[in-house]
């Protein structure tokens, strides 16, 4: 058995432990659209005894420590009844595993979370070279870059804090180490240029080592790490069902 498999089993066990304590976890809004969206901003925490009154066209996605549940209006929905069915599996465990990023090698990464044919980061803590905006980083010492298109070799230019460095991807490689010559600092901005397409990344250092999905989601929202939040929400989504009064 390889170390990666051992570590992944440990991550799945840790995820199962977190799910076991879901009864005391927060339920938060992670997405909302429609006429009532202003009443349910992302990050809003909902009491277990609370309810949502949705109008036609409203779509609200809730997340707790077990996963997500999407509610569609019109209707009144109990928060407790709308608790998510347990989400799990290898893909979700790998997505959240901070230790797995440390062992990632510059090799091909196949699959990931999302629709078939749509490459997405296989781990929440990788820096997508094509995605601008806030990037929540769990461990700056082990930050790695990820790219979706691995068909050919590429060199990525990174600039920030008055310094510049490069990272190289060989053909077929999806992951490359963040250059050691350019330390990752909280609040710093970095301009990442891949294939002539620059993306401005703003780093927010967070503590996610033992956090559950609800805590991680709240932290991503607080720091504006929208792309990572979308990845987490999509990975945690069960079959789309809803519970009405």
JSON list of N, CA and C in Angstrom, two decimals, residues 21-101:
[
{"chain": "A", "resi": 21, "resn": "UNK", "atom": "N", "xyz": [-20.11, 14.58, 13.83]},
{"chain": "A", "resi": 21, "resn": "UNK", "atom": "CA", "xyz": [-20.42, 15.68, 14.73]},
{"chain": "A", "resi": 21, "resn": "UNK", "atom": "C", "xyz": [-21.29, 16.72, 14.05]},
{"chain": "A", "resi": 22, "resn": "UNK", "atom": "N", "xyz": [-21.94, 16.35, 12.95]},
{"chain": "A", "resi": 22, "resn": "UNK", "atom": "CA", "xyz": [-22.70, 17.30, 12.15]},
{"chain": "A", "resi": 22, "resn": "UNK", "atom": "C", "xyz": [-23.86, 17.91, 12.92]},
{"chain": "A", "resi": 23, "resn": "UNK", "atom": "N", "xyz": [-24.35, 17.22, 13.96]},
{"chain": "A", "resi": 23, "resn": "UNK", "atom": "CA", "xyz": [-25.51, 17.71, 14.69]},
{"chain": "A", "resi": 23, "resn": "UNK", "atom": "C", "xyz": [-25.23, 19.06, 15.34]},
{"chain": "A", "resi": 24, "resn": "UNK", "atom": "N", "xyz": [-23.98, 19.35, 15.67]},
{"chain": "A", "resi": 24, "resn": "UNK", "atom": "CA", "xyz": [-23.65, 20.61, 16.33]},
{"chain": "A", "resi": 24, "resn": "UNK", "atom": "C", "xyz": [-23.00, 21.59, 15.35]},
{"chain": "A", "resi": 25, "resn": "UNK", "atom": "N", "xyz": [-23.00, 21.26, 14.09]},
{"chain": "A", "resi": 25, "resn": "UNK", "atom": "CA", "xyz": [-22.36, 22.12, 13.10]},
{"chain": "A", "resi": 25, "resn": "UNK", "atom": "C", "xyz": [-23.32, 23.21, 12.65]},
{"chain": "A", "resi": 26, "resn": "UNK", "atom": "N", "xyz": [-22.76, 24.26, 12.06]},
{"chain": "A", "resi": 26, "resn": "UNK", "atom": "CA", "xyz": [-23.57, 25.34, 11.53]},
{"chain": "A", "resi": 26, "resn": "UNK", "atom": "C", "xyz": [-24.16, 24.95, 10.19]},
{"chain": "A", "resi": 27, "resn": "UNK", "atom": "N", "xyz": [-25.33, 25.53, 9.89]},
{"chain": "A", "resi": 27, "resn": "UNK", "atom": "CA", "xyz": [-25.89, 25.48, 8.55]},
{"chain": "A", "resi": 27, "resn": "UNK", "atom": "C", "xyz": [-25.76, 26.88, 7.99]},
{"chain": "A", "resi": 28, "resn": "UNK", "atom": "N", "xyz": [-25.10, 27.01, 6.85]},
{"chain": "A", "resi": 28, "resn": "UNK", "atom": "CA", "xyz": [-24.86, 28.33, 6.29]},
{"chain": "A", "resi": 28, "resn": "UNK", "atom": "C", "xyz": [-25.33, 28.39, 4.84]},
{"chain": "A", "resi": 29, "resn": "UNK", "atom": "N", "xyz": [-25.66, 29.59, 4.41]},
{"chain": "A", "resi": 29, "resn": "UNK", "atom": "CA", "xyz": [-26.01, 29.83, 3.02]},
{"chain": "A", "resi": 29, "resn": "UNK", "atom": "C", "xyz": [-24.71, 29.98, 2.22]},
{"chain": "A", "resi": 30, "resn": "UNK", "atom": "N", "xyz": [-24.61, 29.24, 1.13]},
{"chain": "A", "resi": 30, "resn": "UNK", "atom": "CA", "xyz": [-23.42, 29.36, 0.28]},
{"chain": "A", "resi": 30, "resn": "UNK", "atom": "C", "xyz": [-23.74, 29.91, -1.11]},
{"chain": "A", "resi": 31, "resn": "UNK", "atom": "N", "xyz": [-25.00, 29.79, -1.53]},
{"chain": "A", "resi": 31, "resn": "UNK", "atom": "CA", "xyz": [-25.41, 30.37, -2.81]},
{"chain": "A", "resi": 31, "resn": "UNK", "atom": "C", "xyz": [-26.87, 30.80, -2.69]},
{"chain": "A", "resi": 32, "resn": "UNK", "atom": "N", "xyz": [-27.21, 31.88, -3.39]},
{"chain": "A", "resi": 32, "resn": "UNK", "atom": "CA", "xyz": [-28.60, 32.32, -3.42]},
{"chain": "A", "resi": 32, "resn": "UNK", "atom": "C", "xyz": [-28.84, 33.16, -4.66]},
{"chain": "A", "resi": 33, "resn": "UNK", "atom": "N", "xyz": [-29.96, 32.91, -5.32]},
{"chain": "A", "resi": 33, "resn": "UNK", "atom": "CA", "xyz": [-30.36, 33.71, -6.46]},
{"chain": "A", "resi": 33, "resn": "UNK", "atom": "C", "xyz": [-31.88, 33.82, -6.46]},
{"chain": "A", "resi": 34, "resn": "UNK", "atom": "N", "xyz": [-32.40, 34.83, -7.17]},
{"chain": "A", "resi": 34, "resn": "UNK", "atom": "CA", "xyz": [-33.83, 35.02, -7.22]},
{"chain": "A", "resi": 34, "resn": "UNK", "atom": "C", "xyz": [-34.28, 36.22, -6.40]},
{"chain": "A", "resi": 35, "resn": "UNK", "atom": "N", "xyz": [-35.59, 36.44, -6.31]},
{"chain": "A", "resi": 35, "resn": "UNK", "atom": "CA", "xyz": [-36.14, 37.62, -5.64]},
{"chain": "A", "resi": 35, "resn": "UNK", "atom": "C", "xyz": [-35.73, 37.75, -4.17]},
{"chain": "A", "resi": 36, "resn": "UNK", "atom": "N", "xyz": [-35.51, 36.63, -3.49]},
{"chain": "A", "resi": 36, "resn": "UNK", "atom": "CA", "xyz": [-35.20, 36.68, -2.05]},
{"chain": "A", "resi": 36, "resn": "UNK", "atom": "C", "xyz": [-33.72, 36.58, -1.76]},
{"chain": "A", "resi": 37, "resn": "UNK", "atom": "N", "xyz": [-32.87, 36.67, -2.78]},
{"chain": "A", "resi": 37, "resn": "UNK", "atom": "CA", "xyz": [-31.44, 36.46, -2.58]},
{"chain": "A", "resi": 37, "resn": "UNK", "atom": "C", "xyz": [-30.85, 37.42, -1.55]},
{"chain": "A", "resi": 38, "resn": "UNK", "atom": "N", "xyz": [-31.38, 38.66, -1.49]},
{"chain": "A", "resi": 38, "resn": "UNK", "atom": "CA", "xyz": [-30.84, 39.64, -0.54]},
{"chain": "A", "resi": 38, "resn": "UNK", "atom": "C", "xyz": [-31.08, 39.22, 0.90]},
{"chain": "A", "resi": 39, "resn": "UNK", "atom": "N", "xyz": [-32.07, 38.37, 1.13]},
{"chain": "A", "resi": 39, "resn": "UNK", "atom": "CA", "xyz": [-32.36, 37.90, 2.49]},
{"chain": "A", "resi": 39, "resn": "UNK", "atom": "C", "xyz": [-31.44, 36.75, 2.91]},
{"chain": "A", "resi": 40, "resn": "UNK", "atom": "N", "xyz": [-30.77, 36.14, 1.95]},
{"chain": "A", "resi": 40, "resn": "UNK", "atom": "CA", "xyz": [-29.94, 34.97, 2.24]},
{"chain": "A", "resi": 40, "resn": "UNK", "atom": "C", "xyz": [-28.55, 35.14, 1.61]},
{"chain": "A", "resi": 41, "resn": "UNK", "atom": "N", "xyz": [-27.78, 36.12, 2.08]},
{"chain": "A", "resi": 41, "resn": "UNK", "atom": "CA", "xyz": [-26.44, 36.33, 1.52]},
{"chain": "A", "resi": 41, "resn": "UNK", "atom": "C", "xyz": [-25.51, 35.18, 1.87]},
{"chain": "A", "resi": 42, "resn": "UNK", "atom": "N", "xyz": [-24.56, 34.84, 1.00]},
{"chain": "A", "resi": 42, "resn": "UNK", "atom": "CA", "xyz": [-23.59, 33.79, 1.32]},
{"chain": "A", "resi": 42, "resn": "UNK", "atom": "C", "xyz": [-22.88, 34.10, 2.64]},
{"chain": "A", "resi": 43, "resn": "UNK", "atom": "N", "xyz": [-22.79, 33.08, 3.47]},
{"chain": "A", "resi": 43, "resn": "UNK", "atom": "CA", "xyz": [-22.16, 33.23, 4.78]},
{"chain": "A", "resi": 43, "resn": "UNK", "atom": "C", "xyz": [-23.15, 33.37, 5.91]},
{"chain": "A", "resi": 44, "resn": "UNK", "atom": "N", "xyz": [-24.42, 33.62, 5.60]},
{"chain": "A", "resi": 44, "resn": "UNK", "atom": "CA", "xyz": [-25.42, 33.75, 6.66]},
{"chain": "A", "resi": 44, "resn": "UNK", "atom": "C", "xyz": [-25.64, 32.41, 7.35]},
{"chain": "A", "resi": 45, "resn": "UNK", "atom": "N", "xyz": [-25.59, 32.41, 8.67]},
{"chain": "A", "resi": 45, "resn": "UNK", "atom": "CA", "xyz": [-25.82, 31.20, 9.45]},
{"chain": "A", "resi": 45, "resn": "UNK", "atom": "C", "xyz": [-27.30, 31.11, 9.81]},
{"chain": "A", "resi": 46, "resn": "UNK", "atom": "N", "xyz": [-27.84, 29.91, 9.70]},
{"chain": "A", "resi": 46, "resn": "UNK", "atom": "CA", "xyz": [-29.26, 29.68, 9.96]},
{"chain": "A", "resi": 46, "resn": "UNK", "atom": "C", "xyz": [-29.43, 28.80, 11.18]},
{"chain": "A", "resi": 47, "resn": "UNK", "atom": "N", "xyz": [-30.36, 29.19, 12.05]},
{"chain": "A", "resi": 47, "resn": "UNK", "atom": "CA", "xyz": [-30.66, 28.39, 13.24]},
{"chain": "A", "resi": 47, "resn": "UNK", "atom": "C", "xyz": [-31.33, 27.09, 12.83]},
{"chain": "A", "resi": 48, "resn": "UNK", "atom": "N", "xyz": [-31.04, 26.04, 13.58]},
{"chain": "A", "resi": 48, "resn": "UNK", "atom": "CA", "xyz": [-31.62, 24.73, 13.28]},
{"chain": "A", "resi": 48, "resn": "UNK", "atom": "C", "xyz": [-33.14, 24.77, 13.31]},
{"chain": "A", "resi": 49, "resn": "UNK", "atom": "N", "xyz": [-33.69, 25.66, 14.15]},
{"chain": "A", "resi": 49, "resn": "UNK", "atom": "CA", "xyz": [-35.15, 25.78, 14.27]},
{"chain": "A", "resi": 49, "resn": "UNK", "atom": "C", "xyz": [-35.74, 26.78, 13.28]},
{"chain": "A", "resi": 50, "resn": "UNK", "atom": "N", "xyz": [-34.90, 27.35, 12.44]},
{"chain": "A", "resi": 50, "resn": "UNK", "atom": "CA", "xyz": [-35.35, 28.38, 11.52]},
{"chain": "A", "resi": 50, "resn": "UNK", "atom": "C", "xyz": [-36.03, 27.84, 10.28]},
{"chain": "A", "resi": 51, "resn": "UNK", "atom": "N", "xyz": [-36.51, 28.76, 9.46]},
{"chain": "A", "resi": 51, "resn": "UNK", "atom": "CA", "xyz": [-37.19, 28.38, 8.22]},
{"chain": "A", "resi": 51, "resn": "UNK", "atom": "C", "xyz": [-36.86, 29.40, 7.14]},
{"chain": "A", "resi": 52, "resn": "UNK", "atom": "N", "xyz": [-37.00, 28.98, 5.90]},
{"chain": "A", "resi": 52, "resn": "UNK", "atom": "CA", "xyz": [-36.78, 29.85, 4.75]},
{"chain": "A", "resi": 52, "resn": "UNK", "atom": "C", "xyz": [-38.08, 29.97, 3.98]},
{"chain": "A", "resi": 53, "resn": "UNK", "atom": "N", "xyz": [-38.48, 31.21, 3.67]},
{"chain": "A", "resi": 53, "resn": "UNK", "atom": "CA", "xyz": [-39.67, 31.46, 2.86]},
{"chain": "A", "resi": 53, "resn": "UNK", "atom": "C", "xyz": [-39.20, 31.89, 1.48]},
{"chain": "A", "resi": 54, "resn": "UNK", "atom": "N", "xyz": [-39.36, 31.01, 0.51]},
{"chain": "A", "resi": 54, "resn": "UNK", "atom": "CA", "xyz": [-38.83, 31.26, -0.83]},
{"chain": "A", "resi": 54, "resn": "UNK", "atom": "C", "xyz": [-39.95, 31.56, -1.81]},
{"chain": "A", "resi": 55, "resn": "UNK", "atom": "N", "xyz": [-39.69, 32.50, -2.70]},
{"chain": "A", "resi": 55, "resn": "UNK", "atom": "CA", "xyz": [-40.63, 32.89, -3.74]},
{"chain": "A", "resi": 55, "resn": "UNK", "atom": "C", "xyz": [-40.33, 32.14, -5.03]},
{"chain": "A", "resi": 56, "resn": "UNK", "atom": "N", "xyz": [-41.24, 32.21, -5.99]},
{"chain": "A", "resi": 56, "resn": "UNK", "atom": "CA", "xyz": [-40.95, 31.60, -7.29]},
{"chain": "A", "resi": 56, "resn": "UNK", "atom": "C", "xyz": [-39.67, 32.17, -7.89]},
{"chain": "A", "resi": 57, "resn": "UNK", "atom": "N", "xyz": [-38.81, 31.31, -8.36]},
{"chain": "A", "resi": 57, "resn": "UNK", "atom": "CA", "xyz": [-37.54, 31.73, -8.94]},
{"chain": "A", "resi": 57, "resn": "UNK", "atom": "C", "xyz": [-36.39, 31.77, -7.96]},
{"chain": "A", "resi": 58, "resn": "UNK", "atom": "N", "xyz": [-36.68, 31.59, -6.67]},
{"chain": "A", "resi": 58, "resn": "UNK", "atom": "CA", "xyz": [-35.61, 31.56, -5.67]},
{"chain": "A", "resi": 58, "resn": "UNK", "atom": "C", "xyz": [-34.88, 30.22, -5.70]},
{"chain": "A", "resi": 59, "resn": "UNK", "atom": "N", "xyz": [-33.56, 30.25, -5.60]},
{"chain": "A", "resi": 59, "resn": "UNK", "atom": "CA", "xyz": [-32.75, 29.05, -5.45]},
{"chain": "A", "resi": 59, "resn": "UNK", "atom": "C", "xyz": [-31.71, 29.34, -4.37]},
{"chain": "A", "resi": 60, "resn": "UNK", "atom": "N", "xyz": [-31.74, 28.58, -3.28]},
{"chain": "A", "resi": 60, "resn": "UNK", "atom": "CA", "xyz": [-30.82, 28.79, -2.16]},
{"chain": "A", "resi": 60, "resn": "UNK", "atom": "C", "xyz": [-30.12, 27.47, -1.86]},
{"chain": "A", "resi": 61, "resn": "UNK", "atom": "N", "xyz": [-28.80, 27.51, -1.77]},
{"chain": "A", "resi": 61, "resn": "UNK", "atom": "CA", "xyz": [-28.01, 26.33, -1.43]},
{"chain": "A", "resi": 61, "resn": "UNK", "atom": "C", "xyz": [-27.46, 26.48, -0.02]},
{"chain": "A", "resi": 62, "resn": "UNK", "atom": "N", "xyz": [-27.74, 25.48, 0.82]},
{"chain": "A", "resi": 62, "resn": "UNK", "atom": "CA", "xyz": [-27.26, 25.45, 2.19]},
{"chain": "A", "resi": 62, "resn": "UNK", "atom": "C", "xyz": [-26.15, 24.43, 2.32]},
{"chain": "A", "resi": 63, "resn": "UNK", "atom": "N", "xyz": [-25.23, 24.67, 3.25]},
{"chain": "A", "resi": 63, "resn": "UNK", "atom": "CA", "xyz": [-24.14, 23.74, 3.51]},
{"chain": "A", "resi": 63, "resn": "UNK", "atom": "C", "xyz": [-23.98, 23.56, 5.01]},
{"chain": "A", "resi": 64, "resn": "UNK", "atom": "N", "xyz": [-23.80, 22.30, 5.42]},
{"chain": "A", "resi": 64, "resn": "UNK", "atom": "CA", "xyz": [-23.43, 22.01, 6.80]},
{"chain": "A", "resi": 64, "resn": "UNK", "atom": "C", "xyz": [-22.24, 21.05, 6.76]},
{"chain": "A", "resi": 65, "resn": "UNK", "atom": "N", "xyz": [-21.92, 20.44, 7.88]},
{"chain": "A", "resi": 65, "resn": "UNK", "atom": "CA", "xyz": [-20.74, 19.57, 7.94]},
{"chain": "A", "resi": 65, "resn": "UNK", "atom": "C", "xyz": [-20.90, 18.31, 7.11]},
{"chain": "A", "resi": 66, "resn": "UNK", "atom": "N", "xyz": [-22.13, 17.98, 6.70]},
{"chain": "A", "resi": 66, "resn": "UNK", "atom": "CA", "xyz": [-22.35, 16.76, 5.93]},
{"chain": "A", "resi": 66, "resn": "UNK", "atom": "C", "xyz": [-22.31, 16.97, 4.42]},
{"chain": "A", "resi": 67, "resn": "UNK", "atom": "N", "xyz": [-22.68, 18.17, 3.98]},
{"chain": "A", "resi": 67, "resn": "UNK", "atom": "CA", "xyz": [-22.74, 18.41, 2.55]},
{"chain": "A", "resi": 67, "resn": "UNK", "atom": "C", "xyz": [-23.65, 19.58, 2.25]},
{"chain": "A", "resi": 68, "resn": "UNK", "atom": "N", "xyz": [-24.25, 19.58, 1.06]},
{"chain": "A", "resi": 68, "resn": "UNK", "atom": "CA", "xyz": [-25.10, 20.69, 0.65]},
{"chain": "A", "resi": 68, "resn": "UNK", "atom": "C", "xyz": [-26.50, 20.20, 0.32]},
{"chain": "A", "resi": 69, "resn": "UNK", "atom": "N", "xyz": [-27.44, 21.14, 0.32]},
{"chain": "A", "resi": 69, "resn": "UNK", "atom": "CA", "xyz": [-28.80, 20.89, -0.12]},
{"chain": "A", "resi": 69, "resn": "UNK", "atom": "C", "xyz": [-29.30, 22.15, -0.80]},
{"chain": "A", "resi": 70, "resn": "UNK", "atom": "N", "xyz": [-29.89, 22.00, -1.99]},
{"chain": "A", "resi": 70, "resn": "UNK", "atom": "CA", "xyz": [-30.41, 23.14, -2.74]},
{"chain": "A", "resi": 70, "resn": "UNK", "atom": "C", "xyz": [-31.93, 23.18, -2.63]},
{"chain": "A", "resi": 71, "resn": "UNK", "atom": "N", "xyz": [-32.45, 24.34, -2.23]},
{"chain": "A", "resi": 71, "resn": "UNK", "atom": "CA", "xyz": [-33.89, 24.56, -2.07]},
{"chain": "A", "resi": 71, "resn": "UNK", "atom": "C", "xyz": [-34.37, 25.47, -3.19]},
{"chain": "A", "resi": 72, "resn": "UNK", "atom": "N", "xyz": [-35.51, 25.14, -3.78]},
{"chain": "A", "resi": 72, "resn": "UNK", "atom": "CA", "xyz": [-36.06, 25.92, -4.88]},
{"chain": "A", "resi": 72, "resn": "UNK", "atom": "C", "xyz": [-37.47, 26.36, -4.53]},
{"chain": "A", "resi": 73, "resn": "UNK", "atom": "N", "xyz": [-37.73, 27.67, -4.68]},
{"chain": "A", "resi": 73, "resn": "UNK", "atom": "CA", "xyz": [-39.04, 28.21, -4.39]},
{"chain": "A", "resi": 73, "resn": "UNK", "atom": "C", "xyz": [-40.03, 27.95, -5.52]},
{"chain": "A", "resi": 74, "resn": "UNK", "atom": "N", "xyz": [-41.32, 28.15, -5.23]},
{"chain": "A", "resi": 74, "resn": "UNK", "atom": "CA", "xyz": [-41.84, 28.72, -4.00]},
{"chain": "A", "resi": 74, "resn": "UNK", "atom": "C", "xyz": [-42.03, 27.67, -2.91]},
{"chain": "A", "resi": 75, "resn": "UNK", "atom": "N", "xyz": [-42.08, 28.16, -1.66]},
{"chain": "A", "resi": 75, "resn": "UNK", "atom": "CA", "xyz": [-42.36, 27.25, -0.55]},
{"chain": "A", "resi": 75, "resn": "UNK", "atom": "C", "xyz": [-41.68, 27.70, 0.72]},
{"chain": "A", "resi": 76, "resn": "UNK", "atom": "N", "xyz": [-42.09, 27.10, 1.83]},
{"chain": "A", "resi": 76, "resn": "UNK", "atom": "CA", "xyz": [-41.47, 27.31, 3.13]},
{"chain": "A", "resi": 76, "resn": "UNK", "atom": "C", "xyz": [-40.68, 26.07, 3.48]},
{"chain": "A", "resi": 77, "resn": "UNK", "atom": "N", "xyz": [-39.44, 26.25, 3.90]},
{"chain": "A", "resi": 77, "resn": "UNK", "atom": "CA", "xyz": [-38.53, 25.14, 4.14]},
{"chain": "A", "resi": 77, "resn": "UNK", "atom": "C", "xyz": [-37.96, 25.22, 5.55]},
{"chain": "A", "resi": 78, "resn": "UNK", "atom": "N", "xyz": [-38.07, 24.13, 6.29]},
{"chain": "A", "resi": 78, "resn": "UNK", "atom": "CA", "xyz": [-37.43, 24.04, 7.60]},
{"chain": "A", "resi": 78, "resn": "UNK", "atom": "C", "xyz": [-35.94, 23.79, 7.43]},
{"chain": "A", "resi": 79, "resn": "UNK", "atom": "N", "xyz": [-35.12, 24.51, 8.18]},
{"chain": "A", "resi": 79, "resn": "UNK", "atom": "CA", "xyz": [-33.67, 24.31, 8.11]},
{"chain": "A", "resi": 79, "resn": "UNK", "atom": "C", "xyz": [-33.31, 22.90, 8.55]},
{"chain": "A", "resi": 80, "resn": "UNK", "atom": "N", "xyz": [-33.92, 22.43, 9.65]},
{"chain": "A", "resi": 80, "resn": "UNK", "atom": "CA", "xyz": [-33.60, 21.09, 10.16]},
{"chain": "A", "resi": 80, "resn": "UNK", "atom": "C", "xyz": [-33.98, 20.02, 9.15]},
{"chain": "A", "resi": 81, "resn": "UNK", "atom": "N", "xyz": [-35.15, 20.18, 8.52]},
{"chain": "A", "resi": 81, "resn": "UNK", "atom": "CA", "xyz": [-35.60, 19.17, 7.56]},
{"chain": "A", "resi": 81, "resn": "UNK", "atom": "C", "xyz": [-34.78, 19.21, 6.28]},
{"chain": "A", "resi": 82, "resn": "UNK", "atom": "N", "xyz": [-34.16, 20.37, 6.03]},
{"chain": "A", "resi": 82, "resn": "UNK", "atom": "CA", "xyz": [-33.38, 20.51, 4.80]},
{"chain": "A", "resi": 82, "resn": "UNK", "atom": "C", "xyz": [-31.91, 20.21, 4.99]},
{"chain": "A", "resi": 83, "resn": "UNK", "atom": "N", "xyz": [-31.55, 19.62, 6.14]},
{"chain": "A", "resi": 83, "resn": "UNK", "atom": "CA", "xyz": [-30.15, 19.27, 6.36]},
{"chain": "A", "resi": 83, "resn": "UNK", "atom": "C", "xyz": [-29.66, 18.34, 5.26]},
{"chain": "A", "resi": 84, "resn": "UNK", "atom": "N", "xyz": [-28.42, 18.48, 4.91]},
{"chain": "A", "resi": 84, "resn": "UNK", "atom": "CA", "xyz": [-27.86, 17.72, 3.79]},
{"chain": "A", "resi": 84, "resn": "UNK", "atom": "C", "xyz": [-27.73, 16.24, 4.11]},
{"chain": "A", "resi": 85, "resn": "UNK", "atom": "N", "xyz": [-27.92, 15.44, 3.07]},
{"chain": "A", "resi": 85, "resn": "UNK", "atom": "CA", "xyz": [-27.57, 14.03, 3.19]},
{"chain": "A", "resi": 85, "resn": "UNK", "atom": "C", "xyz": [-26.05, 13.92, 3.19]},
{"chain": "A", "resi": 86, "resn": "UNK", "atom": "N", "xyz": [-25.51, 12.91, 3.88]},
{"chain": "A", "resi": 86, "resn": "UNK", "atom": "CA", "xyz": [-24.04, 12.83, 3.98]},
{"chain": "A", "resi": 86, "resn": "UNK", "atom": "C", "xyz": [-23.37, 12.76, 2.61]},
{"chain": "A", "resi": 87, "resn": "UNK", "atom": "N", "xyz": [-22.38, 13.60, 2.43]},
{"chain": "A", "resi": 87, "resn": "UNK", "atom": "CA", "xyz": [-21.54, 13.54, 1.23]},
{"chain": "A", "resi": 87, "resn": "UNK", "atom": "C", "xyz": [-20.22, 12.92, 1.63]},
{"chain": "A", "resi": 88, "resn": "UNK", "atom": "N", "xyz": [-19.58, 12.27, 0.71]},
{"chain": "A", "resi": 88, "resn": "UNK", "atom": "CA", "xyz": [-18.31, 11.64, 1.08]},
{"chain": "A", "resi": 88, "resn": "UNK", "atom": "C", "xyz": [-17.63, 11.07, -0.13]},
{"chain": "A", "resi": 89, "resn": "UNK", "atom": "N", "xyz": [-16.77, 10.10, 0.08]},
{"chain": "A", "resi": 89, "resn": "UNK", "atom": "CA", "xyz": [-16.07, 9.47, -1.01]},
{"chain": "A", "resi": 89, "resn": "UNK", "atom": "C", "xyz": [-14.67, 9.99, -1.17]},
{"chain": "A", "resi": 90, "resn": "UNK", "atom": "N", "xyz": [-13.95, 9.30, -2.04]},
{"chain": "A", "resi": 90, "resn": "UNK", "atom": "CA", "xyz": [-12.54, 9.60, -2.25]},
{"chain": "A", "resi": 90, "resn": "UNK", "atom": "C", "xyz": [-12.34, 11.00, -2.80]},
{"chain": "A", "resi": 91, "resn": "UNK", "atom": "N", "xyz": [-13.19, 11.44, -3.76]},
{"chain": "A", "resi": 91, "resn": "UNK", "atom": "CA", "xyz": [-12.99, 12.74, -4.40]},
{"chain": "A", "resi": 91, "resn": "UNK", "atom": "C", "xyz": [-13.10, 13.87, -3.40]},
{"chain": "A", "resi": 92, "resn": "UNK", "atom": "N", "xyz": [-14.12, 13.82, -2.52]},
{"chain": "A", "resi": 92, "resn": "UNK", "atom": "CA", "xyz": [-14.30, 14.89, -1.54]},
{"chain": "A", "resi": 92, "resn": "UNK", "atom": "C", "xyz": [-13.19, 14.88, -0.51]},
{"chain": "A", "resi": 93, "resn": "UNK", "atom": "N", "xyz": [-12.79, 13.70, -0.05]},
{"chain": "A", "resi": 93, "resn": "UNK", "atom": "CA", "xyz": [-11.71, 13.60, 0.93]},
{"chain": "A", "resi": 93, "resn": "UNK", "atom": "C", "xyz": [-10.41, 14.15, 0.34]},
{"chain": "A", "resi": 94, "resn": "UNK", "atom": "N", "xyz": [-10.13, 13.81, -0.91]},
{"chain": "A", "resi": 94, "resn": "UNK", "atom": "CA", "xyz": [-8.91, 14.30, -1.57]},
{"chain": "A", "resi": 94, "resn": "UNK", "atom": "C", "xyz": [-8.96, 15.81, -1.77]},
{"chain": "A", "resi": 95, "resn": "UNK", "atom": "N", "xyz": [-10.16, 16.33, -2.04]},
{"chain": "A", "resi": 95, "resn": "UNK", "atom": "CA", "xyz": [-10.32, 17.76, -2.26]},
{"chain": "A", "resi": 95, "resn": "UNK", "atom": "C", "xyz": [-9.94, 18.56, -1.02]},
{"chain": "A", "resi": 96, "resn": "UNK", "atom": "N", "xyz": [-10.31, 18.06, 0.16]},
{"chain": "A", "resi": 96, "resn": "UNK", "atom": "CA", "xyz": [-10.12, 18.81, 1.40]},
{"chain": "A", "resi": 96, "resn": "UNK", "atom": "C", "xyz": [-8.80, 18.51, 2.10]},
{"chain": "A", "resi": 97, "resn": "UNK", "atom": "N", "xyz": [-8.09, 17.50, 1.67]},
{"chain": "A", "resi": 97, "resn": "UNK", "atom": "CA", "xyz": [-6.92, 17.01, 2.39]},
{"chain": "A", "resi": 97, "resn": "UNK", "atom": "C", "xyz": [-5.73, 17.96, 2.24]},
{"chain": "A", "resi": 98, "resn": "UNK", "atom": "N", "xyz": [-5.35, 18.64, 3.32]},
{"chain": "A", "resi": 98, "resn": "UNK", "atom": "CA", "xyz": [-4.20, 19.54, 3.27]},
{"chain": "A", "resi": 98, "resn": "UNK", "atom": "C", "xyz": [-2.89, 18.77, 3.20]},
{"chain": "A", "resi": 99, "resn": "UNK", "atom": "N", "xyz": [-2.83, 17.58, 3.78]},
{"chain": "A", "resi": 99, "resn": "UNK", "atom": "CA", "xyz": [-1.59, 16.80, 3.77]},
{"chain": "A", "resi": 99, "resn": "UNK", "atom": "C", "xyz": [-1.29, 16.25, 2.39]},
{"chain": "A", "resi": 100, "resn": "UNK", "atom": "N", "xyz": [-2.33, 15.96, 1.63]},
{"chain": "A", "resi": 100, "resn": "UNK", "atom": "CA", "xyz": [-2.13, 15.40, 0.29]},
{"chain": "A", "resi": 100, "resn": "UNK", "atom": "C", "xyz": [-1.39, 16.40, -0.61]},
{"chain": "A", "resi": 101, "resn": "UNK", "atom": "N", "xyz": [-1.61, 17.69, -0.39]},
{"chain": "A", "resi": 101, "resn": "UNK", "atom": "CA", "xyz": [-0.93, 18.70, -1.19]},
{"chain": "A", "resi": 101, "resn": "UNK", "atom": "C", "xyz": [0.57, 18.64, -0.95]}
]
